Short mmCIF file of N, CA and C in Angstrom, two decimals:
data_model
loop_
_atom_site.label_atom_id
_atom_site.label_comp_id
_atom_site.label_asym_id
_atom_site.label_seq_id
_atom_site.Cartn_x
_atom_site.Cartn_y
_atom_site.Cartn_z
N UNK A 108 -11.51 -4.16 13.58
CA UNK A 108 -11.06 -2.86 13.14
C UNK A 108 -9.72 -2.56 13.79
N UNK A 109 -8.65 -1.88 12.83
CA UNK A 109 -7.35 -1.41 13.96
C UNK A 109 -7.11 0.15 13.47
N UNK A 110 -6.33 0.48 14.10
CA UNK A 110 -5.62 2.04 13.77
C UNK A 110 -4.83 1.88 13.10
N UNK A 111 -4.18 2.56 12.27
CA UNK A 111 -3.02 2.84 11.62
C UNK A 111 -1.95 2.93 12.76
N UNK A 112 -0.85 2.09 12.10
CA UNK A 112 0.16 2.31 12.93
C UNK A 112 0.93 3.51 12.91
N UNK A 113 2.38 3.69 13.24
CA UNK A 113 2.97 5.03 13.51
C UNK A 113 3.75 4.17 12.21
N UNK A 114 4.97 5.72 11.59
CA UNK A 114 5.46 5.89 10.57
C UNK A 114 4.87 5.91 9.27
N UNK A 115 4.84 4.91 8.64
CA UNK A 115 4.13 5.30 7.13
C UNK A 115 2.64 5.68 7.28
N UNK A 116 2.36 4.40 8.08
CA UNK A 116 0.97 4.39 7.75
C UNK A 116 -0.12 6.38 8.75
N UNK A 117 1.03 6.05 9.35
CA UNK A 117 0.73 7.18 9.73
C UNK A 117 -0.13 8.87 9.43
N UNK A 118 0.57 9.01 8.21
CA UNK A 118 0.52 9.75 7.11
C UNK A 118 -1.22 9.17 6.66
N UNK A 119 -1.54 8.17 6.60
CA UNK A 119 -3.10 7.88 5.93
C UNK A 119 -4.03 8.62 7.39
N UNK A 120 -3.71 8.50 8.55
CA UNK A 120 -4.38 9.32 9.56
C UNK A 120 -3.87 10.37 9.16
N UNK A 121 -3.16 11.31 9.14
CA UNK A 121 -2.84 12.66 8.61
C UNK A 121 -3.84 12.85 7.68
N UNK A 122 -3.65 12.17 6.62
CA UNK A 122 -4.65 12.78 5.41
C UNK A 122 -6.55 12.48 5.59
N UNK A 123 -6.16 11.60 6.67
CA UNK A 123 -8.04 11.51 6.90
C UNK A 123 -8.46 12.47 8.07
N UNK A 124 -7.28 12.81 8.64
CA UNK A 124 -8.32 14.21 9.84
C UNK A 124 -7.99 15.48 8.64
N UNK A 125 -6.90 15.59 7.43
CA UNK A 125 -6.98 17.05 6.97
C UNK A 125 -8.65 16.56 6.01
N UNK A 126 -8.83 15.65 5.54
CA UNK A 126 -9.93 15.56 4.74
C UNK A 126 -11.56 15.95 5.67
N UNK A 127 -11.38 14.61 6.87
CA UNK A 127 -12.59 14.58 7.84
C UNK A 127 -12.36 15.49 8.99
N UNK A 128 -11.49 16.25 9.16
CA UNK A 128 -11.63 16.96 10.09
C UNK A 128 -10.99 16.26 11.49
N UNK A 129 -10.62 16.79 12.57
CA UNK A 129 -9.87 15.72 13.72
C UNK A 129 -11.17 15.37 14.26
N UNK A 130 -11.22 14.26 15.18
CA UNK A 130 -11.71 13.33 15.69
C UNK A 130 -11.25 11.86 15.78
N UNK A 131 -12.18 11.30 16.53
CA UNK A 131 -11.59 9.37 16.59
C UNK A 131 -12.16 9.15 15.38
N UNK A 132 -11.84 8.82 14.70
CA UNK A 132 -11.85 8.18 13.02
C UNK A 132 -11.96 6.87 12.74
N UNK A 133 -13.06 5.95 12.87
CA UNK A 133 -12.62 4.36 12.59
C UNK A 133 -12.13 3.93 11.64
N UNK A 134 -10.92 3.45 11.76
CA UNK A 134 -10.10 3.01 10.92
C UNK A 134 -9.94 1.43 10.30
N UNK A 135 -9.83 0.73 9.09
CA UNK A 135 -9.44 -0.33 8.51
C UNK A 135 -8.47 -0.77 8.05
N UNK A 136 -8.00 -1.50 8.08
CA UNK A 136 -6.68 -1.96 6.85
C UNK A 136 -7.70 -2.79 5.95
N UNK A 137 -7.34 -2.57 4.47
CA UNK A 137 -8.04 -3.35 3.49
C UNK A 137 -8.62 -4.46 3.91
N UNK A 138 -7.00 -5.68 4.06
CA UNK A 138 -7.50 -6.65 4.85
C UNK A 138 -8.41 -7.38 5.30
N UNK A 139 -8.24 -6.22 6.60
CA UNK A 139 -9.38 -6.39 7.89
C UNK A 139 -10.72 -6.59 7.26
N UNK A 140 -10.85 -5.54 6.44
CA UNK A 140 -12.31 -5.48 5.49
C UNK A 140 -12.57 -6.52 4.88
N UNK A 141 -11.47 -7.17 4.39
CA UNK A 141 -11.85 -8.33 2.93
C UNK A 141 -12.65 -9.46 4.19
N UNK A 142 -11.96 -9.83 4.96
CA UNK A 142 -12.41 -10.61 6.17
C UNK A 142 -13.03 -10.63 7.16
N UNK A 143 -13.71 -8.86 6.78
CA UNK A 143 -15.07 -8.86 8.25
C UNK A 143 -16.03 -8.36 7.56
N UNK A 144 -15.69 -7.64 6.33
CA UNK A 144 -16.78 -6.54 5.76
C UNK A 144 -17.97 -5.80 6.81
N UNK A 145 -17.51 -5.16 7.61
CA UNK A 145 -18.57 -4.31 8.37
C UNK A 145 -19.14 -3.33 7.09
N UNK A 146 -20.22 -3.37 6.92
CA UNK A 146 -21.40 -2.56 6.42
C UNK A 146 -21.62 -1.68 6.88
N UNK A 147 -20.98 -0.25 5.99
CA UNK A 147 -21.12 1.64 6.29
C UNK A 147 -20.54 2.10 7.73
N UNK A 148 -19.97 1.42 8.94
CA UNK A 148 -19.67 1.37 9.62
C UNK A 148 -18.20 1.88 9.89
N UNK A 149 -17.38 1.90 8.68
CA UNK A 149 -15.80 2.52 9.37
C UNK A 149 -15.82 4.46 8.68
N UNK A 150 -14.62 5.07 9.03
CA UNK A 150 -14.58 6.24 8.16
C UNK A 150 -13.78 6.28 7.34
N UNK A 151 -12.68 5.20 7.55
CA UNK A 151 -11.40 5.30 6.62
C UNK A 151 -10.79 3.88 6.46
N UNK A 152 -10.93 3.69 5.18
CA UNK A 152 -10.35 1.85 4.68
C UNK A 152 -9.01 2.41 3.71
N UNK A 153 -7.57 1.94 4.46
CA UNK A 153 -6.58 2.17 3.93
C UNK A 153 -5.79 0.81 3.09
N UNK A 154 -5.08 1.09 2.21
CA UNK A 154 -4.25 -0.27 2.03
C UNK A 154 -2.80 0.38 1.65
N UNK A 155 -2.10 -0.67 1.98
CA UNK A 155 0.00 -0.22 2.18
C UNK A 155 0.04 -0.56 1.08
N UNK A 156 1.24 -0.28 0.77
CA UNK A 156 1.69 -0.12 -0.40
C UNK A 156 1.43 -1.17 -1.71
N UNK A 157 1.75 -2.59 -1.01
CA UNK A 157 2.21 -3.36 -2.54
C UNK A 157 0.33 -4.20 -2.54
N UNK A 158 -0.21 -3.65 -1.38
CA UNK A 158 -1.78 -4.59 -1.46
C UNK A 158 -2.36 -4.72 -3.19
N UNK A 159 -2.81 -3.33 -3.07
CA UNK A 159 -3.64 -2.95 -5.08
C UNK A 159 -3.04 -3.81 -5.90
N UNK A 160 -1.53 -3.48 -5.75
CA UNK A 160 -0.93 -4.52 -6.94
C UNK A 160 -1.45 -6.03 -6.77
N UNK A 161 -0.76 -6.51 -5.80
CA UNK A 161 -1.03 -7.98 -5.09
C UNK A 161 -2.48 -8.37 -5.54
N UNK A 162 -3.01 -7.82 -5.35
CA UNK A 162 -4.55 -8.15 -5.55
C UNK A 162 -5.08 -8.29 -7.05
N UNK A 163 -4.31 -7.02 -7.78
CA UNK A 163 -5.02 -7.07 -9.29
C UNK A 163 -3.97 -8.28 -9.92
N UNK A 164 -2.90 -8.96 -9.17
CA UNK A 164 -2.59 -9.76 -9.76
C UNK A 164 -3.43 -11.26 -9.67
N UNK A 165 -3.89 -11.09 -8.57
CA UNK A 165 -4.90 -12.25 -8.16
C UNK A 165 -6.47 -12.19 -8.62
N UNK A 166 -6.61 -11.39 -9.40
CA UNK A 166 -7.90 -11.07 -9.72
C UNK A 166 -9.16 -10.28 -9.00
N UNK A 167 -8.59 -10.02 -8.28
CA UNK A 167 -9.51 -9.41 -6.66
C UNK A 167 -9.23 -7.89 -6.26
N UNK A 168 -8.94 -7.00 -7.08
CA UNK A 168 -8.74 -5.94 -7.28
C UNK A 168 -9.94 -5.06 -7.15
N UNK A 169 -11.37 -5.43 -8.29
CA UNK A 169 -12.46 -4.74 -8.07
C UNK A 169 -13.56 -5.24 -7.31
N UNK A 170 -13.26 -6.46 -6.54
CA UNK A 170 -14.26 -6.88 -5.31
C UNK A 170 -13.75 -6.19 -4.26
N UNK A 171 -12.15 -6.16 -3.93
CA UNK A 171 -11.29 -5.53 -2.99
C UNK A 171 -12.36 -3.88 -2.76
N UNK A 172 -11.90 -3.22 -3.92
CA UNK A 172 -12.26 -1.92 -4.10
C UNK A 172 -13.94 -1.96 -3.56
N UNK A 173 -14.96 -2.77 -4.18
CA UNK A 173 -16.17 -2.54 -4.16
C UNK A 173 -16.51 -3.14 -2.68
N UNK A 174 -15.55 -4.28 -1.47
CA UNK A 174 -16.01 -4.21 -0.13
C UNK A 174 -15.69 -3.16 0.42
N UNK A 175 -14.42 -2.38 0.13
CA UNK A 175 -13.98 -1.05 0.69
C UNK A 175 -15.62 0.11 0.95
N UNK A 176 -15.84 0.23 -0.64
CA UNK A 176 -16.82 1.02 -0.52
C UNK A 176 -17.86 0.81 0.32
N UNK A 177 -18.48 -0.61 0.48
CA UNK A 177 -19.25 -0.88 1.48
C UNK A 177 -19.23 -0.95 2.77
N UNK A 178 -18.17 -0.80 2.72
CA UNK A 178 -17.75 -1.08 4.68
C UNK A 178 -17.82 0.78 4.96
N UNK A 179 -17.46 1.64 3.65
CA UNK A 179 -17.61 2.83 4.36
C UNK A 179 -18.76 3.70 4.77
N UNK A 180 -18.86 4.65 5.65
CA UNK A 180 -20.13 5.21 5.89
C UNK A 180 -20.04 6.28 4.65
N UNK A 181 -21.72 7.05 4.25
CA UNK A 181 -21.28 8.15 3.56
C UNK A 181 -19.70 9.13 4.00
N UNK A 182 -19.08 9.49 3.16
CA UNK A 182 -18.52 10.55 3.16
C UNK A 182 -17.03 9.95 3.75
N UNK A 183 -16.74 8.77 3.75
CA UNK A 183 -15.60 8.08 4.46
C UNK A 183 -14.36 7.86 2.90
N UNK A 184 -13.19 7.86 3.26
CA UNK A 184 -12.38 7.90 2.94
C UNK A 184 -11.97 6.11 2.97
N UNK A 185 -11.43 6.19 1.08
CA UNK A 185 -10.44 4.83 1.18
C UNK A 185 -8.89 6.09 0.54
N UNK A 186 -7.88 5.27 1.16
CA UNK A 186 -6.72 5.15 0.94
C UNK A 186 -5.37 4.37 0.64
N UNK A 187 -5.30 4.95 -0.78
CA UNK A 187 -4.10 3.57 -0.61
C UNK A 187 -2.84 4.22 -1.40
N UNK A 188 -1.77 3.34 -0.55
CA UNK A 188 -0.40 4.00 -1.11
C UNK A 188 0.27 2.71 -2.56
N UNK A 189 0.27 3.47 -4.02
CA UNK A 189 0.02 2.71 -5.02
C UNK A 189 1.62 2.22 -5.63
N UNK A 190 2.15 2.15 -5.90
CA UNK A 190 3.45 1.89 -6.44
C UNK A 190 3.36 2.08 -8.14
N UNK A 191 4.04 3.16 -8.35
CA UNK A 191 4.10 3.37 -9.86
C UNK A 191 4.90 2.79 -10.84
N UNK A 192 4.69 2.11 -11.05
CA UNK A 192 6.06 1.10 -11.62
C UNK A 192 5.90 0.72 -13.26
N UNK A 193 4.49 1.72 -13.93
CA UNK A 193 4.21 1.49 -15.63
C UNK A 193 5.32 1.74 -15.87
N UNK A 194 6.30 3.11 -15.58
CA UNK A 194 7.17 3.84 -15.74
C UNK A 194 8.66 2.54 -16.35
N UNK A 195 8.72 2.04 -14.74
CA UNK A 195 9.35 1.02 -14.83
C UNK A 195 9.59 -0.02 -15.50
N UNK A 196 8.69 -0.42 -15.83
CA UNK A 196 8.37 -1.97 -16.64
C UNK A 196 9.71 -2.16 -18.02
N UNK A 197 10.05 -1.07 -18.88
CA UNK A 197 10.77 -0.78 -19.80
C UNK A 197 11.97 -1.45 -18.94
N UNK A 198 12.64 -0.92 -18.17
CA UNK A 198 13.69 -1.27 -17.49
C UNK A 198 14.21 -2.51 -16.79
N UNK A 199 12.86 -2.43 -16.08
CA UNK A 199 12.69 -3.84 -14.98
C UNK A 199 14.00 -3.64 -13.92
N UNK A 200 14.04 -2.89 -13.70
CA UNK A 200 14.97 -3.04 -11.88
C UNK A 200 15.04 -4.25 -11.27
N UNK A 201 16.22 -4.87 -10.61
CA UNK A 201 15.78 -5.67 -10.09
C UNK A 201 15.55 -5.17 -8.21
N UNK A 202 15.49 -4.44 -8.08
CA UNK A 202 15.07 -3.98 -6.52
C UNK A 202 15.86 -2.20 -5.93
N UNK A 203 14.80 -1.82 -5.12
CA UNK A 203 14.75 -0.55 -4.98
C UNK A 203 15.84 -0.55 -3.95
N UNK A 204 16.33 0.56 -3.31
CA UNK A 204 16.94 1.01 -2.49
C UNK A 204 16.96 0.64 -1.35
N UNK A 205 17.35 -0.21 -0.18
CA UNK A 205 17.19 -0.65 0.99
C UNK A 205 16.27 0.28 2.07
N UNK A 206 15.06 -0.04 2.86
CA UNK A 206 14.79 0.66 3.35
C UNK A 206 15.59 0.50 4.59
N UNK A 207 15.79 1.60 5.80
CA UNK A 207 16.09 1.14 7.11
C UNK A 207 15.31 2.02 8.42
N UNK A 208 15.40 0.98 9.02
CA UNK A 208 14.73 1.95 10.42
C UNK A 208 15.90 1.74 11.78
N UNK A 209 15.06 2.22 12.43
CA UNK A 209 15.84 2.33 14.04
C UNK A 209 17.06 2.59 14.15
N UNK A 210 17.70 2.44 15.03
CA UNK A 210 19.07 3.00 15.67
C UNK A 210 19.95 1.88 16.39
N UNK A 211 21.21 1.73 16.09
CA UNK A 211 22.09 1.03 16.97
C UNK A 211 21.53 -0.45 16.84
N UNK A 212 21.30 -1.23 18.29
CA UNK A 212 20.82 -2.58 18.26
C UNK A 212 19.29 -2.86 17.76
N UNK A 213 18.67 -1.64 17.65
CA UNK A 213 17.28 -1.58 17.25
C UNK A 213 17.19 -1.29 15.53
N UNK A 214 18.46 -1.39 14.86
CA UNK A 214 18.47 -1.41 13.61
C UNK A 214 17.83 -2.26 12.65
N UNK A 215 16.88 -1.96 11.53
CA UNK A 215 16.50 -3.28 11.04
C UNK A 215 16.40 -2.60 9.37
N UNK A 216 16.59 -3.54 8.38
CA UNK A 216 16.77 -3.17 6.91
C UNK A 216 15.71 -4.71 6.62
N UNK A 217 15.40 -3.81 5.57
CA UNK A 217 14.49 -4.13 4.54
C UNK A 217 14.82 -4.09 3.44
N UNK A 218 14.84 -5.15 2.72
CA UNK A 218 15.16 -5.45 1.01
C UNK A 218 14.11 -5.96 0.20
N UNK A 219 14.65 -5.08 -1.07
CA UNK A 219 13.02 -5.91 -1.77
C UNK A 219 13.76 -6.60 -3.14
N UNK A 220 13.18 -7.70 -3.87
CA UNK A 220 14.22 -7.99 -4.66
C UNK A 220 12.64 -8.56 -5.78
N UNK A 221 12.87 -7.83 -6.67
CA UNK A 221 11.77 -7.70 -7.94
C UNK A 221 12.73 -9.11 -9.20
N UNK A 222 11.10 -9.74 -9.32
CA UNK A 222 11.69 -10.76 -10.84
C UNK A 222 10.77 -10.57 -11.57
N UNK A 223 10.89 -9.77 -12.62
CA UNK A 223 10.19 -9.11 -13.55
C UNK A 223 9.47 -10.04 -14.67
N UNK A 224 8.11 -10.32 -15.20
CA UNK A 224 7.98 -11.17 -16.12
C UNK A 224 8.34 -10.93 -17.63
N UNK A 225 8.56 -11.50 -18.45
CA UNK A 225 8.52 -11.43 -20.07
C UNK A 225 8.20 -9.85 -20.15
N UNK A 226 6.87 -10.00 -20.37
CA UNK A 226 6.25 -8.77 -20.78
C UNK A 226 6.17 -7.57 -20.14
N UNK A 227 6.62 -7.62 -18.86
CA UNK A 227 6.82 -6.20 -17.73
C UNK A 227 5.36 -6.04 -17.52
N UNK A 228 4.52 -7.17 -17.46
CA UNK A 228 2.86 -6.80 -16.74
C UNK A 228 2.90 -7.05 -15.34
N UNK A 229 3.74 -7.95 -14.91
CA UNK A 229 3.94 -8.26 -13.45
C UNK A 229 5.44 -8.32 -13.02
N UNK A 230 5.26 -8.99 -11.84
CA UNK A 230 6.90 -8.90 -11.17
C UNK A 230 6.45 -9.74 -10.24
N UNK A 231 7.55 -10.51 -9.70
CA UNK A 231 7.48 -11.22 -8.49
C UNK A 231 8.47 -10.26 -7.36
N UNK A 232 7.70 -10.60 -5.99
CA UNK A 232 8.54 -9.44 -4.79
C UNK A 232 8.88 -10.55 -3.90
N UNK A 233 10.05 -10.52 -3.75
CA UNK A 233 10.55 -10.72 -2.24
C UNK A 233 10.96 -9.82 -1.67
N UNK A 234 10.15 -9.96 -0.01
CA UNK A 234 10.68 -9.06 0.81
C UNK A 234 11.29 -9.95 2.23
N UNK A 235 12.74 -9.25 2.03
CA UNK A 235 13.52 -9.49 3.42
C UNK A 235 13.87 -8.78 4.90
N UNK A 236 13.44 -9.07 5.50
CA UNK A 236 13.79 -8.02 6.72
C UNK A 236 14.62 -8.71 7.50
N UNK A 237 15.83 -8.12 7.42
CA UNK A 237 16.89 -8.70 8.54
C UNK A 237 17.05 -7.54 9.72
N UNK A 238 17.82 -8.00 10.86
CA UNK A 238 17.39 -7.61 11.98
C UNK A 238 19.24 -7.79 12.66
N UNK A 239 19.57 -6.31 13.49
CA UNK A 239 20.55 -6.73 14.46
C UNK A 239 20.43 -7.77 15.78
N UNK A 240 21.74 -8.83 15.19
CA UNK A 240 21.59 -9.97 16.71
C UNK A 240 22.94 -10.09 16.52
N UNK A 241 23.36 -8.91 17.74
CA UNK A 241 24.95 -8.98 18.17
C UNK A 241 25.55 -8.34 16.86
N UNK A 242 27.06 -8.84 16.95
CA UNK A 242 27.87 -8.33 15.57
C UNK A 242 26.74 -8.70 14.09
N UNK A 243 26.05 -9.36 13.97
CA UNK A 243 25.63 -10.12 12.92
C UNK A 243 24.03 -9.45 12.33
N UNK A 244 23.81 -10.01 11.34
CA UNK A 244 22.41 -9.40 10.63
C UNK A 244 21.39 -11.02 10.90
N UNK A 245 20.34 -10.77 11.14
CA UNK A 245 19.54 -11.76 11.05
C UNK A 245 18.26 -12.01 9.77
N UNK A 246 18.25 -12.95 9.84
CA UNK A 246 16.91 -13.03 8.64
C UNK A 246 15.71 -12.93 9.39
N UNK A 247 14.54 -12.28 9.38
CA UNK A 247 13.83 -12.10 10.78
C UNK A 247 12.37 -12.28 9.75
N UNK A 248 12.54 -12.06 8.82
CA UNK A 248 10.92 -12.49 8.03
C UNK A 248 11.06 -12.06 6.64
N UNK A 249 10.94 -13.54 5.76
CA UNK A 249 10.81 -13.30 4.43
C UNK A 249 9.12 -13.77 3.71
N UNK A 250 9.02 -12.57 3.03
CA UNK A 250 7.66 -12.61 1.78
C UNK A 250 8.03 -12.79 0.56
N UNK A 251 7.08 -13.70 -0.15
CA UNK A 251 7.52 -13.74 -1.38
C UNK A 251 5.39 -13.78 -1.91
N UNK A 252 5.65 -12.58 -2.89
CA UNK A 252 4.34 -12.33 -3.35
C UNK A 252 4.21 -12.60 -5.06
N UNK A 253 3.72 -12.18 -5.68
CA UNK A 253 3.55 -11.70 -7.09
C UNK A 253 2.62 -10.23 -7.55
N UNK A 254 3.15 -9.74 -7.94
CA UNK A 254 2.06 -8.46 -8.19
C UNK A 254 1.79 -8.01 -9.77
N UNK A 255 0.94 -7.51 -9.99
CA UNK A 255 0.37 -6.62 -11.51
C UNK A 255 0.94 -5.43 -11.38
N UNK A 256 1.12 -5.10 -12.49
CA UNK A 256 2.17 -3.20 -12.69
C UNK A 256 0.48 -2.74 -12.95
N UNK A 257 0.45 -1.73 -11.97
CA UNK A 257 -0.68 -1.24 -12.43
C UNK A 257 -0.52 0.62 -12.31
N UNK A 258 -1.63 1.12 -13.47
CA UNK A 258 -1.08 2.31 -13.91
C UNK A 258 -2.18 3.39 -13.28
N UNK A 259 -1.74 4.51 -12.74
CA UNK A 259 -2.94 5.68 -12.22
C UNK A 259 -4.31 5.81 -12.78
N UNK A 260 -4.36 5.45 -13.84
CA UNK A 260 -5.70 5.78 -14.57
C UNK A 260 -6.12 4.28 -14.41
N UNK A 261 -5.80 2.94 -14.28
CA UNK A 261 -6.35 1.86 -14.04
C UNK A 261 -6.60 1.83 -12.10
N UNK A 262 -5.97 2.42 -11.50
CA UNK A 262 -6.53 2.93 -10.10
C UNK A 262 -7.43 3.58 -10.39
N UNK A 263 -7.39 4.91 -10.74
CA UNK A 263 -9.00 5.58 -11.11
C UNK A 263 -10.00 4.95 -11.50
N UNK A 264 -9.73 4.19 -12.48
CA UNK A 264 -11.40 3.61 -13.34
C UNK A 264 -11.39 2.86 -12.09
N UNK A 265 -10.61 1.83 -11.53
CA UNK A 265 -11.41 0.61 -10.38
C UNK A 265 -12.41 1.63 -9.23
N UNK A 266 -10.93 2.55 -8.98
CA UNK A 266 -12.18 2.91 -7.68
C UNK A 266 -13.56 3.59 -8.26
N UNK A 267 -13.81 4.37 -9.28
CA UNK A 267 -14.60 5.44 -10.07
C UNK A 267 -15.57 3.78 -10.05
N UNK A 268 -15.26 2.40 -10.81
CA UNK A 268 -16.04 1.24 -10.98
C UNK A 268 -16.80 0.80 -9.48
N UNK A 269 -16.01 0.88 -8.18
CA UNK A 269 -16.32 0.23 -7.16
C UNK A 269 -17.44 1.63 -6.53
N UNK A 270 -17.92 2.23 -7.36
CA UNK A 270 -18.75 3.52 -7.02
C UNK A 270 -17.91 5.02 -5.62
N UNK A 271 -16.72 4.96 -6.23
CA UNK A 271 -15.79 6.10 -5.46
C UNK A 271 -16.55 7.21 -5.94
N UNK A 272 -15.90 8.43 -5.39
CA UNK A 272 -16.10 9.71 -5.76
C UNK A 272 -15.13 10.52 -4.83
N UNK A 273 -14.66 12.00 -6.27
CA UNK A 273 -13.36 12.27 -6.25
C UNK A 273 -12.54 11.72 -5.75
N UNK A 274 -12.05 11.12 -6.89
CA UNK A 274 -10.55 10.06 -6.82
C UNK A 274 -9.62 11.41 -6.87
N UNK A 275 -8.77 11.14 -5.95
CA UNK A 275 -7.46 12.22 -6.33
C UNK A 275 -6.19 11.19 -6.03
N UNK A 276 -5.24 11.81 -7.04
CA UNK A 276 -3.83 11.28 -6.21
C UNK A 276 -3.17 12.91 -6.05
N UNK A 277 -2.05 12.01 -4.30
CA UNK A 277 -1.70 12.94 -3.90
C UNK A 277 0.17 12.33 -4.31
N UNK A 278 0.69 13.71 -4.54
CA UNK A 278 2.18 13.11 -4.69
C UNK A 278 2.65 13.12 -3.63
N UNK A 279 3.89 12.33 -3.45
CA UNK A 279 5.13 12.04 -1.73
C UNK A 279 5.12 13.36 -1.54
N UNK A 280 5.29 14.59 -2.27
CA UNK A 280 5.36 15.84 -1.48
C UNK A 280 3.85 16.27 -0.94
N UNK A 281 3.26 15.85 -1.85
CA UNK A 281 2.14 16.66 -0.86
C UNK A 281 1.45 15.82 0.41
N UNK A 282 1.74 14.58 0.21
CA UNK A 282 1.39 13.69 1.19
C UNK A 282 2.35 12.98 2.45
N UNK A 283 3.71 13.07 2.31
CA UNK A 283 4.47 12.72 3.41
C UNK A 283 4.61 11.30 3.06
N UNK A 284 4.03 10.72 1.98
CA UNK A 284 4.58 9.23 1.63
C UNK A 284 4.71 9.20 0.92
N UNK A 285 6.09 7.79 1.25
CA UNK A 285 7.13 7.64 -0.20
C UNK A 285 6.46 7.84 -1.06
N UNK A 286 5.64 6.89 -1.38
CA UNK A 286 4.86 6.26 -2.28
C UNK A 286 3.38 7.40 -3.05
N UNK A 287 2.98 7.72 -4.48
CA UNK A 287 1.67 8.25 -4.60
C UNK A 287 0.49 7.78 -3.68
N UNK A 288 -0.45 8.54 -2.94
CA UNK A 288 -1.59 8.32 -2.38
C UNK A 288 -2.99 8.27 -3.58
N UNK A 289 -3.71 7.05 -3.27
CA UNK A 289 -5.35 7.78 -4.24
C UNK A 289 -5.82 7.67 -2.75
N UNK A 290 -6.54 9.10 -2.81
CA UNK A 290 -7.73 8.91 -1.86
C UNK A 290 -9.11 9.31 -2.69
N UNK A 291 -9.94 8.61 -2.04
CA UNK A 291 -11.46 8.46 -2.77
C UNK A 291 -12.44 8.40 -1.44
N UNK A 292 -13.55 9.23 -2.48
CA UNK A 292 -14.61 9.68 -0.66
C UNK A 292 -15.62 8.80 -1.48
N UNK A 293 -16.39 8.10 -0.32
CA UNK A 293 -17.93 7.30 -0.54
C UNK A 293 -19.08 7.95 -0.66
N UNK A 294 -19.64 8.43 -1.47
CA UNK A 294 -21.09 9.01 -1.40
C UNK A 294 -21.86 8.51 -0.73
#
């Protein structure tokens, strides 16, 4: 089991003490779950951003969803930050806006660079994170994934399928992330 880290993920602890109330909250990353599945045992199974996609491109989208549910206790919270990109598909971008963090020598950027298929059902992602070393930028860790464009109401039916209850999405304003939130409680 781990905590949510600070910055983005941050925001998924925000929204699980306004939901559960404050307390120590056991926390998951999807992940963690796919590879330990603790049984009713956590309160909150989160996944970052590009996971849902990644997954429904691999076929593992509604096992993903349905260990989530099991690992949670009644009344526990999954969360995940979804990437809306049906919107997109018409267009096909080839990559979003650079993210950046830190300050001075602690500077580091993030690039994402999208290869869109034929039909705009998927996309391939590379992600680059280069890093300050001295005058110069470094290459400090590259991903290269594939993902499914997947649409709000195909989030709803999976989790509503993996036995969720009240699915909501929350928008970047009401949630503090970039990205739309679904959160879904376990009966």
């Amino acid at each position: 089991m781990t905590t949510p880290r600070p910055a983005g993920d941050r925001v998924f602890a925000d929204v699980a003490t306004a939901v559960l109330g404050p307390g120590d909250h056991r926390f998951a990353d999807l992940l963690d779950v796919l590879a330990q599945m603790p049984a009713g045992q956590l309160d909150v199974v989160h996944a970052n951003d590009d996971l849902l996609p990644r997954l429904a491109h691999e076929n593992g989208l509604d096992a993903a969803l349905a260990a989530a549910r099991l690992a949670l206790r009644p009344g526990g919270l999954f969360i995940a930050a979804v990437p809306e990109l049906d919107k997109l598909r018409r267009l096909r971008p080839t990559a979003p806006p650079p993210r950046v963090s830190g300050r001075g020598d602690q500077r580091q950027v993030t690039v994402q660079l999208w290869d869109w298929a034929e039909d705009g059902q998927s996309y391939g992602l590379e992600v680059l994170q280069l890093a300050r070393s001295g005058s110069q930028w470094e290459l400090i860790r590259a991903v290269s994934t594939r993902h499914q464009v997947i649409t709000g109401a195909q989030v709803t039916a999976g989790l509503t399928a993996a036995g969720f209850a009240a699915v909501q999405r929350l928008t970047p304003k009401e949630s503090g992330h970039p990205l739309p939130l679904w959160v879904a409680v376990a009966p």
